[in-house]
Amino acid sequence: MNLFDPFAQRSLTLPNRLVVSPMCQYSATDGLPDHWHLVHLGSRAVGGAALVITEASAVSAQGRITHGDAGLWNDAQVKAWKPIVQFVRASGAIAGMQLAHAGRKASAQRPWEGGGSLAADQQPWTTVAPSAIPFDAGWHTPQALDEAGIEQVVADFRATAQRALAAGFQLIELHAAHGYLLHQFLSPLSNQRTDRYGGSFENRSRIVREVITAVRDVWPAELPLWLRISATDWAEHGTGWDIDESVQLVKQVKPLGVDLIDVSSGGTLAHPKIPLGPGYQVPFAARIRREAEIATGAVGLITEAQQAQAIIANGEADVVLTARESLRDPYFPRRAAKELGVKLTPPVQYGRAW
């Protein structure tokens, strides 16, 4: 396999294996994307990425991280997303949406405003979680969801998947990573329930299976469904979610209709010790791909064309997702193609530059 080989999933074929990772822009109003999102996502489609995934888009107003988060919990948001999706697709990329609920990490300030919990004069809202445990000192203490609340979360994911289809998206990624609600249920650090949604691995992973099943019920069989997970909490051994449980989870969700695991890490602990380095999360993607026999995506400090090519050529992952590198260079796929001796057809408007 090579970085610029096509990658087929269900009825879709990605023209190459470079994907723009979901990156929050914190620039929406009442969940509505605007011109910023059109230019941000559209420029990366023009830049040659095979798939452009939206930022974590909330399945409910309560599920937003910040006031500036995009969402898809009403029809006005469907209408706002449509022209963005149309432009991405017209530019040769597949349009994907990441669906998310922030749980106890909701009701937060935008990063450039401090990033902590919203103060009393900043229009905070009630947060929810598996257990009434705040994310960190100074954060809101969330309400522990009862079973009716859990059922509502599952229903919200289902309804949002239907709206994503109506908006024209061709791929959904469910966000069960980075310490947000679904990950909060998975990790014993944030889930201390004693009912059927807590305690054992089977119980802690139940809501993830329920969300996948609910979304797959309304998401067309011919379209892919991806799942982003944190492979590890980077916690002391035996205390948090880890790679062994990640492999176990993936083996369970594959038969439910998940097509690819987007493998990240961290997010449950506010101050983890992470051994950062180029491609530091790639071994997790490689292990899940090998042991669970499912397609994976690698993400995390992947910044060079040869580095991305090696990940694919070595069979460590099936796609490479770039985040910060995509922010620095919307045309990273075109630059990578040139470095690897591959010709990407430019937009006709830019042909004179090639």
Short mmCIF file of C-alpha atoms in Angstrom, two decimals:
data_model
loop_
_atom_site.label_atom_id
_atom_site.label_comp_id
_atom_site.label_asym_id
_atom_site.label_seq_id
_atom_site.Cartn_x
_atom_site.Cartn_y
_atom_site.Cartn_z
CA MET A 1 0.00 0.00 0.00
CA ASN A 2 1.02 3.57 -0.65
CA LEU A 3 -0.19 6.91 0.66
CA PHE A 4 -1.75 7.87 -2.65
CA ASP A 5 -3.42 4.56 -3.37
CA PRO A 6 -7.23 4.63 -3.31
CA PHE A 7 -8.98 3.30 -0.22
CA ALA A 8 -12.41 1.72 -0.62
CA GLN A 9 -14.99 1.46 2.16
CA ARG A 10 -18.49 0.27 1.38
CA SER A 11 -19.68 2.32 -1.63
CA LEU A 12 -17.09 5.09 -1.19
CA THR A 13 -13.54 5.19 -2.51
CA LEU A 14 -11.14 7.69 -1.03
CA PRO A 15 -8.82 8.84 -3.85
CA ASN A 16 -5.86 8.76 -1.46
CA ARG A 17 -5.24 8.01 2.22
CA LEU A 18 -4.77 11.49 3.65
CA VAL A 19 -7.63 12.69 5.85
CA VAL A 20 -8.21 16.04 7.53
CA SER A 21 -8.77 15.25 11.19
CA PRO A 22 -11.66 16.87 13.09
CA MET A 23 -10.47 20.14 14.60
CA CYS A 24 -12.71 22.38 16.69
CA GLN A 25 -12.85 25.97 15.46
CA TYR A 26 -14.99 27.36 18.31
CA SER A 27 -16.45 29.84 15.83
CA ALA A 28 -20.09 28.83 15.38
CA THR A 29 -23.11 30.74 16.64
CA ASP A 30 -25.89 28.68 18.23
CA GLY A 31 -24.33 25.63 16.63
CA LEU A 32 -24.52 27.15 13.14
CA PRO A 33 -21.41 26.90 10.94
CA ASP A 34 -20.67 29.98 8.87
CA HIS A 35 -18.26 31.39 6.28
CA TRP A 36 -15.29 30.52 8.46
CA HIS A 37 -16.22 26.85 8.35
CA LEU A 38 -16.80 27.00 4.59
CA VAL A 39 -13.34 28.43 3.97
CA HIS A 40 -11.63 26.27 6.61
CA LEU A 41 -13.05 22.95 5.39
CA GLY A 42 -13.26 23.96 1.74
CA SER A 43 -9.63 25.01 1.47
CA ARG A 44 -8.52 21.63 2.77
CA ALA A 45 -10.68 19.88 0.20
CA VAL A 46 -9.07 22.01 -2.50
CA GLY A 47 -5.73 21.12 -0.90
CA GLY A 48 -6.07 17.51 -1.99
CA ALA A 49 -7.26 15.63 1.10
CA ALA A 50 -9.35 12.58 0.28
CA LEU A 51 -11.70 13.09 3.21
CA VAL A 52 -12.44 16.21 5.22
CA ILE A 53 -14.08 15.61 8.62
CA THR A 54 -15.86 18.42 10.44
CA GLU A 55 -14.99 19.45 13.93
CA ALA A 56 -16.67 17.60 16.81
CA SER A 57 -20.26 18.61 16.14
CA ALA A 58 -22.62 18.44 19.09
CA VAL A 59 -25.64 16.15 19.08
CA SER A 60 -27.39 18.49 21.51
CA ALA A 61 -26.92 21.99 22.86
CA GLN A 62 -25.92 20.47 26.19
CA GLY A 63 -23.24 18.43 24.43
CA ARG A 64 -21.23 21.42 23.17
CA ILE A 65 -17.77 22.00 24.55
CA THR A 66 -18.12 25.79 24.24
CA HIS A 67 -20.62 28.38 23.08
CA GLY A 68 -18.71 28.38 19.79
CA ASP A 69 -19.11 24.70 18.93
CA ALA A 70 -20.83 23.66 15.73
CA GLY A 71 -23.73 21.25 16.01
CA LEU A 72 -26.40 19.36 14.18
CA TRP A 73 -29.29 19.15 16.61
CA ASN A 74 -31.81 21.15 14.55
CA ASP A 75 -32.90 21.76 10.98
CA ALA A 76 -31.39 25.26 10.80
CA GLN A 77 -27.99 23.65 11.28
CA VAL A 78 -28.73 21.16 8.50
CA LYS A 79 -29.41 24.09 6.20
CA ALA A 80 -26.17 25.82 7.26
CA TRP A 81 -24.06 22.72 6.66
CA LYS A 82 -25.44 21.97 3.19
CA PRO A 83 -23.46 24.54 1.14
CA ILE A 84 -20.27 23.61 3.02
CA VAL A 85 -20.78 19.94 2.22
CA GLN A 86 -21.57 20.77 -1.39
CA PHE A 87 -18.34 22.73 -1.77
CA VAL A 88 -16.21 20.02 -0.15
CA ARG A 89 -17.69 17.38 -2.44
CA ALA A 90 -17.44 19.57 -5.54
CA SER A 91 -13.74 20.05 -4.74
CA GLY A 92 -13.11 16.32 -4.98
CA ALA A 93 -13.12 15.32 -1.31
CA ILE A 94 -15.52 13.17 0.69
CA ALA A 95 -17.41 15.10 3.36
CA GLY A 96 -17.42 13.51 6.80
CA MET A 97 -19.01 14.63 10.07
CA GLN A 98 -17.83 13.83 13.58
CA LEU A 99 -20.69 13.53 16.06
CA ALA A 100 -19.91 14.27 19.69
CA HIS A 101 -21.16 15.00 23.18
CA ALA A 102 -18.72 16.70 25.55
CA GLY A 103 -20.23 15.39 28.80
CA ARG A 104 -18.39 16.78 31.83
CA LYS A 105 -16.02 18.77 29.58
CA ALA A 106 -18.92 20.87 28.27
CA SER A 107 -19.80 24.42 29.31
CA ALA A 108 -16.21 25.50 28.82
CA GLN A 109 -14.48 28.64 27.63
CA ARG A 110 -12.95 28.81 24.18
CA PRO A 111 -9.21 28.05 24.32
CA TRP A 112 -8.23 31.66 23.66
CA GLU A 113 -10.51 32.74 26.51
CA GLY A 114 -8.80 30.49 29.04
CA GLY A 115 -10.26 27.06 28.34
CA GLY A 116 -11.64 26.41 31.81
CA SER A 117 -15.25 26.08 32.92
CA LEU A 118 -17.56 28.96 32.08
CA ALA A 119 -17.97 31.43 34.93
CA ALA A 120 -21.37 32.38 36.32
CA ASP A 121 -21.51 35.50 34.12
CA GLN A 122 -20.59 33.57 30.95
CA GLN A 123 -23.89 31.72 30.45
CA PRO A 124 -22.81 28.27 31.68
CA TRP A 125 -25.11 25.29 31.39
CA THR A 126 -25.60 22.07 33.33
CA THR A 127 -23.17 19.34 32.37
CA VAL A 128 -23.74 15.59 32.53
CA ALA A 129 -21.47 12.57 32.85
CA PRO A 130 -21.50 8.92 33.90
CA SER A 131 -20.65 9.98 37.46
CA ALA A 132 -20.68 13.27 39.34
CA ILE A 133 -16.91 13.73 39.08
CA PRO A 134 -15.54 17.03 37.69
CA PHE A 135 -12.87 16.92 35.00
CA ASP A 136 -10.41 18.93 37.10
CA ALA A 137 -10.23 21.33 40.01
CA GLY A 138 -12.35 24.38 39.27
CA TRP A 139 -14.54 22.60 36.73
CA HIS A 140 -18.29 22.17 37.05
CA THR A 141 -19.44 19.05 38.87
CA PRO A 142 -21.61 17.23 36.33
CA GLN A 143 -24.92 15.56 37.00
CA ALA A 144 -24.72 11.78 36.80
CA LEU A 145 -26.98 10.61 33.98
CA ASP A 146 -29.86 8.35 34.93
CA GLU A 147 -30.96 5.66 32.49
CA ALA A 148 -33.55 7.96 30.91
CA GLY A 149 -30.78 10.49 30.32
CA ILE A 150 -28.58 7.84 28.73
CA GLU A 151 -31.46 6.82 26.46
CA GLN A 152 -31.82 10.46 25.42
CA VAL A 153 -28.12 10.71 24.56
CA VAL A 154 -28.39 7.60 22.38
CA ALA A 155 -31.50 9.05 20.71
CA ASP A 156 -29.66 12.34 20.10
CA PHE A 157 -26.83 10.55 18.29
CA ARG A 158 -29.38 8.67 16.19
CA ALA A 159 -31.31 11.80 15.23
CA THR A 160 -28.13 13.72 14.44
CA ALA A 161 -26.98 10.95 12.12
CA GLN A 162 -30.24 11.37 10.21
CA ARG A 163 -29.61 15.10 9.94
CA ALA A 164 -26.05 14.47 8.76
CA LEU A 165 -27.46 12.40 5.92
CA ALA A 166 -29.96 15.14 5.07
CA ALA A 167 -27.09 17.66 4.95
CA GLY A 168 -25.25 15.51 2.40
CA PHE A 169 -22.47 14.03 4.51
CA GLN A 170 -21.08 10.73 3.20
CA LEU A 171 -19.31 9.44 6.31
CA ILE A 172 -19.90 9.67 10.05
CA GLU A 173 -17.30 9.42 12.77
CA LEU A 174 -18.50 8.89 16.33
CA HIS A 175 -16.35 10.62 18.94
CA ALA A 176 -15.54 8.24 21.81
CA ALA A 177 -12.14 9.75 22.58
CA HIS A 178 -10.42 12.69 24.27
CA GLY A 179 -12.33 12.51 27.54
CA TYR A 180 -15.72 13.39 26.07
CA LEU A 181 -18.95 11.66 27.09
CA LEU A 182 -18.61 8.27 25.42
CA HIS A 183 -14.99 8.02 26.55
CA GLN A 184 -16.08 9.09 30.04
CA PHE A 185 -18.26 5.98 30.19
CA LEU A 186 -15.41 3.76 28.98
CA SER A 187 -12.84 4.91 31.51
CA PRO A 188 -13.04 3.78 35.15
CA LEU A 189 -11.41 7.10 36.06
CA SER A 190 -14.62 8.94 35.13
CA ASN A 191 -17.18 6.14 35.42
CA GLN A 192 -17.81 4.93 38.95
CA ARG A 193 -21.38 3.75 38.40
CA THR A 194 -22.73 0.59 39.99
CA ASP A 195 -25.59 -0.04 37.54
CA ARG A 196 -25.49 -1.74 34.13
CA TYR A 197 -23.49 1.19 32.69
CA GLY A 198 -20.61 0.95 35.16
CA GLY A 199 -18.14 -1.41 36.76
CA SER A 200 -17.23 -4.17 34.34
CA PHE A 201 -15.83 -3.64 30.86
CA GLU A 202 -19.13 -4.88 29.38
CA ASN A 203 -21.08 -2.31 31.36
CA ARG A 204 -18.74 0.62 30.78
CA SER A 205 -18.73 0.00 27.02
CA ARG A 206 -22.51 -0.52 26.79
CA ILE A 207 -23.40 3.02 25.76
CA VAL A 208 -20.84 2.97 22.95
CA ARG A 209 -22.39 -0.20 21.55
CA GLU A 210 -25.86 1.30 21.91
CA VAL A 211 -24.89 4.50 20.10
CA ILE A 212 -23.27 2.57 17.26
CA THR A 213 -26.33 0.35 16.89
CA ALA A 214 -28.70 3.33 16.93
CA VAL A 215 -26.67 5.25 14.36
CA ARG A 216 -26.18 2.24 12.09
CA ASP A 217 -29.95 1.75 12.17
CA VAL A 218 -30.47 5.06 10.33
CA TRP A 219 -27.13 5.49 8.53
CA PRO A 220 -27.24 3.86 5.06
CA ALA A 221 -25.56 0.48 4.73
CA GLU A 222 -23.62 1.75 1.72
CA LEU A 223 -21.92 4.54 3.70
CA PRO A 224 -19.01 4.12 6.17
CA LEU A 225 -19.17 4.59 9.91
CA TRP A 226 -15.95 5.36 11.79
CA LEU A 227 -15.23 5.43 15.50
CA ARG A 228 -12.58 7.58 17.17
CA ILE A 229 -11.21 6.22 20.42
CA SER A 230 -8.47 7.11 22.85
CA ALA A 231 -6.37 3.96 22.97
CA THR A 232 -5.14 4.83 26.46
CA ASP A 233 -5.79 7.34 29.22
CA TRP A 234 -2.01 7.52 29.87
CA ALA A 235 -2.91 6.67 33.47
CA GLU A 236 -1.04 4.57 36.00
CA HIS A 237 -1.19 0.94 34.93
CA GLY A 238 -4.44 -0.73 35.88
CA THR A 239 -6.31 2.44 36.78
CA GLY A 240 -7.65 3.81 33.50
CA TRP A 241 -8.72 2.85 30.01
CA ASP A 242 -5.88 1.18 28.14
CA ILE A 243 -4.85 -0.43 24.86
CA ASP A 244 -5.92 -3.93 25.96
CA GLU A 245 -9.46 -2.73 26.57
CA SER A 246 -9.35 -0.76 23.33
CA VAL A 247 -8.63 -3.93 21.36
CA GLN A 248 -11.41 -5.70 23.23
CA LEU A 249 -13.86 -2.87 22.45
CA VAL A 250 -12.98 -2.84 18.76
CA LYS A 251 -13.56 -6.57 18.46
CA GLN A 252 -17.07 -5.95 19.83
CA VAL A 253 -18.01 -2.98 17.66
CA LYS A 254 -16.71 -4.29 14.34
CA PRO A 255 -19.69 -6.66 13.91
CA LEU A 256 -22.03 -3.76 14.72
CA GLY A 257 -21.04 -1.98 11.52
CA VAL A 258 -17.97 0.10 12.36
CA ASP A 259 -15.64 0.30 9.37
CA LEU A 260 -12.54 2.05 10.72
CA ILE A 261 -11.07 2.97 14.10
CA ASP A 262 -9.51 6.43 14.28
CA VAL A 263 -6.91 5.89 16.98
CA SER A 264 -5.98 8.78 19.26
CA SER A 265 -5.24 8.85 23.00
CA GLY A 266 -5.70 10.77 26.23
CA GLY A 267 -8.26 13.30 27.37
CA THR A 268 -9.66 11.81 30.54
CA LEU A 269 -6.90 13.09 32.82
CA ALA A 270 -6.34 16.83 33.01
CA HIS A 271 -2.57 16.51 33.50
CA PRO A 272 -1.34 13.25 31.97
CA LYS A 273 2.26 12.37 31.29
CA ILE A 274 2.36 11.66 27.56
CA PRO A 275 5.56 10.57 25.79
CA LEU A 276 5.13 12.95 22.88
CA GLY A 277 7.14 12.34 19.73
CA PRO A 278 6.60 11.98 15.98
CA GLY A 279 3.91 9.38 15.35
CA TYR A 280 3.67 8.52 19.06
CA GLN A 281 0.17 7.05 18.67
CA VAL A 282 0.89 4.98 15.56
CA PRO A 283 1.77 1.78 17.50
CA PHE A 284 -1.75 1.81 18.97
CA ALA A 285 -3.29 1.98 15.50
CA ALA A 286 -1.00 -0.80 14.32
CA ARG A 287 -1.90 -3.10 17.21
CA ILE A 288 -5.64 -2.55 16.85
CA ARG A 289 -5.41 -3.13 13.09
CA ARG A 290 -3.49 -6.36 13.62
CA GLU A 291 -5.36 -7.85 16.56
CA ALA A 292 -8.92 -6.71 15.80
CA GLU A 293 -8.52 -7.14 12.02
CA ILE A 294 -10.11 -3.81 11.18
CA ALA A 295 -9.02 -0.75 9.23
CA THR A 296 -7.42 1.97 11.34
CA GLY A 297 -6.42 5.59 11.06
CA ALA A 298 -3.19 6.97 12.53
CA VAL A 299 -3.02 10.48 13.96
CA GLY A 300 -0.65 12.49 16.15
CA LEU A 301 2.47 14.47 15.22
CA ILE A 302 2.50 13.21 11.64
CA THR A 303 4.02 16.10 9.75
CA GLU A 304 6.10 14.77 6.84
CA ALA A 305 5.24 13.04 3.58
CA GLN A 306 7.77 10.22 4.02
CA GLN A 307 6.56 9.64 7.57
CA ALA A 308 2.95 9.28 6.39
CA GLN A 309 4.02 7.07 3.49
CA ALA A 310 5.93 4.74 5.84
CA ILE A 311 2.90 4.30 8.09
CA ILE A 312 0.81 3.13 5.15
CA ALA A 313 3.54 1.11 3.45
CA ASN A 314 4.37 -0.73 6.69
CA GLY A 315 0.75 -1.68 7.24
CA GLU A 316 0.50 0.23 10.52
CA ALA A 317 -2.70 1.99 9.45
CA ASP A 318 -4.95 2.36 6.42
CA VAL A 319 -5.28 6.14 6.47
CA VAL A 320 -3.33 9.01 8.00
CA LEU A 321 -5.17 11.87 9.65
CA THR A 322 -3.45 15.23 9.96
CA ALA A 323 -4.59 17.97 12.31
CA ARG A 324 -2.09 20.68 13.21
CA GLU A 325 -0.16 20.08 10.01
CA SER A 326 -3.40 20.72 8.10
CA LEU A 327 -3.83 23.97 10.00
CA ARG A 328 -0.31 25.03 9.09
CA ASP A 329 -0.63 23.92 5.47
CA PRO A 330 -4.04 23.32 3.87
CA TYR A 331 -2.17 22.00 0.83
CA PHE A 332 -0.18 19.36 2.69
CA PRO A 333 -1.56 16.53 0.48
CA ARG A 334 -0.41 18.30 -2.67
CA ARG A 335 3.01 18.96 -1.17
CA ALA A 336 3.27 15.35 -0.02
CA ALA A 337 2.31 14.09 -3.45
CA LYS A 338 5.02 16.17 -5.08
CA GLU A 339 7.63 14.90 -2.61
CA LEU A 340 6.57 11.30 -3.26
CA GLY A 341 6.55 11.72 -7.04
CA VAL A 342 2.78 11.46 -7.40
CA LYS A 343 0.78 13.76 -9.63
CA LEU A 344 -2.45 15.17 -8.20
CA THR A 345 -4.70 16.93 -10.66
CA PRO A 346 -5.13 20.53 -9.49
CA PRO A 347 -8.40 22.47 -9.66
CA VAL A 348 -8.75 23.94 -13.13
CA GLN A 349 -8.60 27.42 -11.60
CA TYR A 350 -5.11 26.66 -10.27
CA GLY A 351 -3.80 24.73 -13.26
CA ARG A 352 -1.34 27.41 -14.33
CA ALA A 353 0.61 26.84 -11.10
CA TRP A 354 1.27 23.21 -11.98
#
